[in-house]
mmCIF file of C-alpha atoms in Angstrom:
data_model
loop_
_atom_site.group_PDB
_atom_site.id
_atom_site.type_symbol
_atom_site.label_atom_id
_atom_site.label_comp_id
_atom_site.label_asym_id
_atom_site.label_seq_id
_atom_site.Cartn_x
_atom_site.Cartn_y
_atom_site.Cartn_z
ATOM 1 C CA UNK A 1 33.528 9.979 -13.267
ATOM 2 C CA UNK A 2 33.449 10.469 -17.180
ATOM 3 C CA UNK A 3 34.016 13.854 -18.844
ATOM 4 C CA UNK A 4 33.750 14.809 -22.523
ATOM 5 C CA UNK A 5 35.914 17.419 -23.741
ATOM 6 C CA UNK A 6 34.601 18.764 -26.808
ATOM 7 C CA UNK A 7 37.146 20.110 -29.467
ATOM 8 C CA UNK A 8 36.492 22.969 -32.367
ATOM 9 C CA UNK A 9 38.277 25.043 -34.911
ATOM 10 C CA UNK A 10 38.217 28.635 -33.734
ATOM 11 C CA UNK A 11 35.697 31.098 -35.736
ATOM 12 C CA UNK A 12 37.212 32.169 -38.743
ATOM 13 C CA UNK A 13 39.736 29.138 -39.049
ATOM 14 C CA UNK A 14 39.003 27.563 -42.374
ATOM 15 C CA UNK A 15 36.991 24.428 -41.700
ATOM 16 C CA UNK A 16 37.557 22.336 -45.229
ATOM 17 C CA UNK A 17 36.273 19.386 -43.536
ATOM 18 C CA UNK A 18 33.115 20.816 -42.543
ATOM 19 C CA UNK A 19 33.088 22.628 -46.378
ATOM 20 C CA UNK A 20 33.074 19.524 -47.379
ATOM 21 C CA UNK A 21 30.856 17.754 -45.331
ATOM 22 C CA UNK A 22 28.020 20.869 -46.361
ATOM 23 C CA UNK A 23 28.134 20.094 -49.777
ATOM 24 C CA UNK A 24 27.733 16.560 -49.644
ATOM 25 C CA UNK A 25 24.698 16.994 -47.803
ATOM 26 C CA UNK A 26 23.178 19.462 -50.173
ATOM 27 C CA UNK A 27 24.003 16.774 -52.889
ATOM 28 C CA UNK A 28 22.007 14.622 -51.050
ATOM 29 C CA UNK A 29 19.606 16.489 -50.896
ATOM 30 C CA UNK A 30 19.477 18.487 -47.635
ATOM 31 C CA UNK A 31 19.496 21.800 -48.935
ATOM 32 C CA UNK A 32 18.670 23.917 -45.597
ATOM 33 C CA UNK A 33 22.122 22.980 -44.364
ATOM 34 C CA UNK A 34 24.171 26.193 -43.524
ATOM 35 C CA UNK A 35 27.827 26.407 -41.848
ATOM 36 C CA UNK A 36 28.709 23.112 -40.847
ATOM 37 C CA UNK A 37 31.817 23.041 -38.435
ATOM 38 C CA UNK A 38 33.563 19.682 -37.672
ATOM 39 C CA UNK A 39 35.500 18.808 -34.188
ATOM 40 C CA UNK A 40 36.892 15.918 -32.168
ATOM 41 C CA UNK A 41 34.736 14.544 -29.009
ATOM 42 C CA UNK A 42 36.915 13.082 -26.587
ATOM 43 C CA UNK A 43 35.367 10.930 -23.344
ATOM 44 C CA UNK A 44 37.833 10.211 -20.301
ATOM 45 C CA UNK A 45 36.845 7.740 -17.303
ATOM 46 C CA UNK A 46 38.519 9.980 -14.645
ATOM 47 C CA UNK A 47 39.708 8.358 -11.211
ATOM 48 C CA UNK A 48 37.645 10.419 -9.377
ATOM 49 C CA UNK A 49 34.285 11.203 -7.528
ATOM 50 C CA UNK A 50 35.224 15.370 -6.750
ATOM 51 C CA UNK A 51 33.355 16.906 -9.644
ATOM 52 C CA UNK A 52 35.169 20.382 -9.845
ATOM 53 C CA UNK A 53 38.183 17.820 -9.795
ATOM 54 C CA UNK A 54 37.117 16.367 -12.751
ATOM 55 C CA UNK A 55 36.643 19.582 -14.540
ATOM 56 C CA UNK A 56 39.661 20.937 -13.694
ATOM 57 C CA UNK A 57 41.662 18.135 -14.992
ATOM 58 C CA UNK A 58 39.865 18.211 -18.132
ATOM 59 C CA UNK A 59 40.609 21.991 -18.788
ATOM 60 C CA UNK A 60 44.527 20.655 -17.748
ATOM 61 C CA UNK A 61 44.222 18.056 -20.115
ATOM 62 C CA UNK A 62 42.884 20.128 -23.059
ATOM 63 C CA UNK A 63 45.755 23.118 -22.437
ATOM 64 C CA UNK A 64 48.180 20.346 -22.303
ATOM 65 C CA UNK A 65 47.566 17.722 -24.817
ATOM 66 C CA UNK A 66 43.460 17.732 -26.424
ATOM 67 C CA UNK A 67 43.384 20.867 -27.819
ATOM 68 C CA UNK A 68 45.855 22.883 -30.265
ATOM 69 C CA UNK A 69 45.149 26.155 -28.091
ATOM 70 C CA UNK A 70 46.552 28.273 -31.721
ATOM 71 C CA UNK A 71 43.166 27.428 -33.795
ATOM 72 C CA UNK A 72 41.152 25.664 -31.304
ATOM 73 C CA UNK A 73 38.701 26.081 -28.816
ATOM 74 C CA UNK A 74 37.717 23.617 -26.203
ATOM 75 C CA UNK A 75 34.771 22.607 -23.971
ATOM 76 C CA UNK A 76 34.590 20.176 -21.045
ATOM 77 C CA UNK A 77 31.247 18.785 -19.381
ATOM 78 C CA UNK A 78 30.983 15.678 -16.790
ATOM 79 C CA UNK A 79 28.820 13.166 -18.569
ATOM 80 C CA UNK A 80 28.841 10.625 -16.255
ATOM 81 C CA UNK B 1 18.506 26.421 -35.535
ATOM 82 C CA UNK B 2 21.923 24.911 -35.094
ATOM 83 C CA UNK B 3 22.329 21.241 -34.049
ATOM 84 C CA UNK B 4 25.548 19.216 -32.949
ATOM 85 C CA UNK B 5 26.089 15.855 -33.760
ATOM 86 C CA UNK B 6 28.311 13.397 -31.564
ATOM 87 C CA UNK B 7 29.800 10.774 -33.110
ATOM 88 C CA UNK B 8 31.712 7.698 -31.439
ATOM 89 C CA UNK B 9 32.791 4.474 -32.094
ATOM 90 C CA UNK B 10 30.466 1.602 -30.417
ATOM 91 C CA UNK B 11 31.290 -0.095 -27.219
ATOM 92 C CA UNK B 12 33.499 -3.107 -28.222
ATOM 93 C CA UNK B 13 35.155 -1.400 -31.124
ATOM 94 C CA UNK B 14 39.199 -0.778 -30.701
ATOM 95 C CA UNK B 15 39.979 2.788 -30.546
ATOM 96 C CA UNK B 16 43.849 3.131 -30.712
ATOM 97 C CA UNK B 17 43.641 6.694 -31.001
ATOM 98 C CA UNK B 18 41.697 6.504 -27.538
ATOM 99 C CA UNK B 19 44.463 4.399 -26.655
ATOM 100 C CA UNK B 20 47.262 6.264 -27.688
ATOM 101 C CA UNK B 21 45.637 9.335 -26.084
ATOM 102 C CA UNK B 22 45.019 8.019 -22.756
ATOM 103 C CA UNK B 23 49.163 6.383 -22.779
ATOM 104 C CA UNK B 24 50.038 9.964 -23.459
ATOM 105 C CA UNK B 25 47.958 11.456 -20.639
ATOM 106 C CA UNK B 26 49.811 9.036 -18.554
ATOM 107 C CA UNK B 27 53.442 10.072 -19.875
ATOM 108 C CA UNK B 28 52.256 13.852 -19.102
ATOM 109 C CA UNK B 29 51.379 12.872 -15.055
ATOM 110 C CA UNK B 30 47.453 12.476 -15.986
ATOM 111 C CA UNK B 31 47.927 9.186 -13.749
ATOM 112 C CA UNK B 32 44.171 8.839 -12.941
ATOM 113 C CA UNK B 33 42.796 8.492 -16.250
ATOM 114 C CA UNK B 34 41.045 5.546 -17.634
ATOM 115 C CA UNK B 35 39.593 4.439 -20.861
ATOM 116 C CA UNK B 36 39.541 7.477 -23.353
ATOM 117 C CA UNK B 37 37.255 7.346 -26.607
ATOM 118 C CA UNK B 38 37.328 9.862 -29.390
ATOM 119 C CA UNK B 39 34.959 10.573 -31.759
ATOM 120 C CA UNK B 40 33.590 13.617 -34.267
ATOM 121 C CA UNK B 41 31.180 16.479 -33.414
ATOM 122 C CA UNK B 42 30.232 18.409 -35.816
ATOM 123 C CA UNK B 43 27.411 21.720 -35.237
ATOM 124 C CA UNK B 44 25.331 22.339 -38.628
ATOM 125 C CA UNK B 45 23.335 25.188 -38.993
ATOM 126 C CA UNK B 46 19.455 24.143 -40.248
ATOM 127 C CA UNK B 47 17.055 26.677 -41.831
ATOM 128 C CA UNK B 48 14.368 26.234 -39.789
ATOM 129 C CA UNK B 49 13.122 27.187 -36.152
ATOM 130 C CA UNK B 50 11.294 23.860 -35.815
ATOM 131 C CA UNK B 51 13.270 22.142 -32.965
ATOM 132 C CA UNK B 52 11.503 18.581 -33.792
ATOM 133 C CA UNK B 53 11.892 18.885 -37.161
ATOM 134 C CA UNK B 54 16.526 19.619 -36.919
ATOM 135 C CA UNK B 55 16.322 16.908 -34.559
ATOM 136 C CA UNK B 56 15.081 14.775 -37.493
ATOM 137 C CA UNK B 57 17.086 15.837 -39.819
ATOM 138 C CA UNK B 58 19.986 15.483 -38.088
ATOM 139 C CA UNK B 59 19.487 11.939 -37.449
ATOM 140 C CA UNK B 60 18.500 11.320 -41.189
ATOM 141 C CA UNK B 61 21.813 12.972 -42.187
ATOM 142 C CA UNK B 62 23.936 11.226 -39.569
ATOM 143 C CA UNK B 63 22.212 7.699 -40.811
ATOM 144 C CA UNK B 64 22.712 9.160 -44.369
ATOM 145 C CA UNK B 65 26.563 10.173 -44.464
ATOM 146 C CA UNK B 66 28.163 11.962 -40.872
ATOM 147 C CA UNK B 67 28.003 7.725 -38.722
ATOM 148 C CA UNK B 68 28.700 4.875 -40.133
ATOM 149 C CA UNK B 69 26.684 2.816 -38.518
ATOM 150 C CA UNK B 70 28.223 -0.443 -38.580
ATOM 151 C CA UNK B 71 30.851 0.934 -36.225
ATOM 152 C CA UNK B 72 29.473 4.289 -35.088
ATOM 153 C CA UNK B 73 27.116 5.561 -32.428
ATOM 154 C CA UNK B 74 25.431 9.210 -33.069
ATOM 155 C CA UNK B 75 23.478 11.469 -31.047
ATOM 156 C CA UNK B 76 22.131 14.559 -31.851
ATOM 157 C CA UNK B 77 20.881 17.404 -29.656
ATOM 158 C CA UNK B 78 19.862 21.429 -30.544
ATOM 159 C CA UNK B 79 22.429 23.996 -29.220
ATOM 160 C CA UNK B 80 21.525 27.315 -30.287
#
């Protein structure tokens, strides 16, 4: 089974990547672009065919290693 | 409308920090995990509430600066 586990700043942490990924846009011309936050994606083949299983171990994974729990939030979905 | 944008590296392209990831999964008891890719997501908020219309502006900016597309898959989907 393959999970993703989606990984973001927390609101209100400073996101200087995303600042800066904003206003290169609008210098390219995109000028409708608002906030733009900036994370890490992660997909894991997982051993398994039990999808709470999977879940679980992504949520175990995040706490443990993924995520920094201080500034970030995480998210995990099965995918495939 | 806001939009997220996944980005990851193609199939075929080395991903050592996918690598390095998934080796220290496996150091941490995660014995059951198998390849691990990262990427970047990023959510951008767009000025307008036409849901066709973020979609294609989301892939125009990913093809325009957030992929590079000689090594980089995107996809883009509406969230909120």
């Amino acid at each position: 089974m393959k999970i993703r586990v989606n990984v973001m700043l927390k609101e209100g942490v400073l996101d200087p990547q995303g600042k800066a990924i904003g206003h290169a846009l609008e210098v390219l011309g995109f000028a409708n672009v608002g906030e733009v936050r900036v994370g890490k994606t992660m997909e894991l083949e997982i051993a398994t065919e039990d999808r709470s299983a999977a879940l679980e171990q992504g949520e175990a994974m995040a706490r443990e290693l993924l995520a920094n729990l201080v500034i970030e939030d995480f998210a995990v979905e099965v995918i495939g």
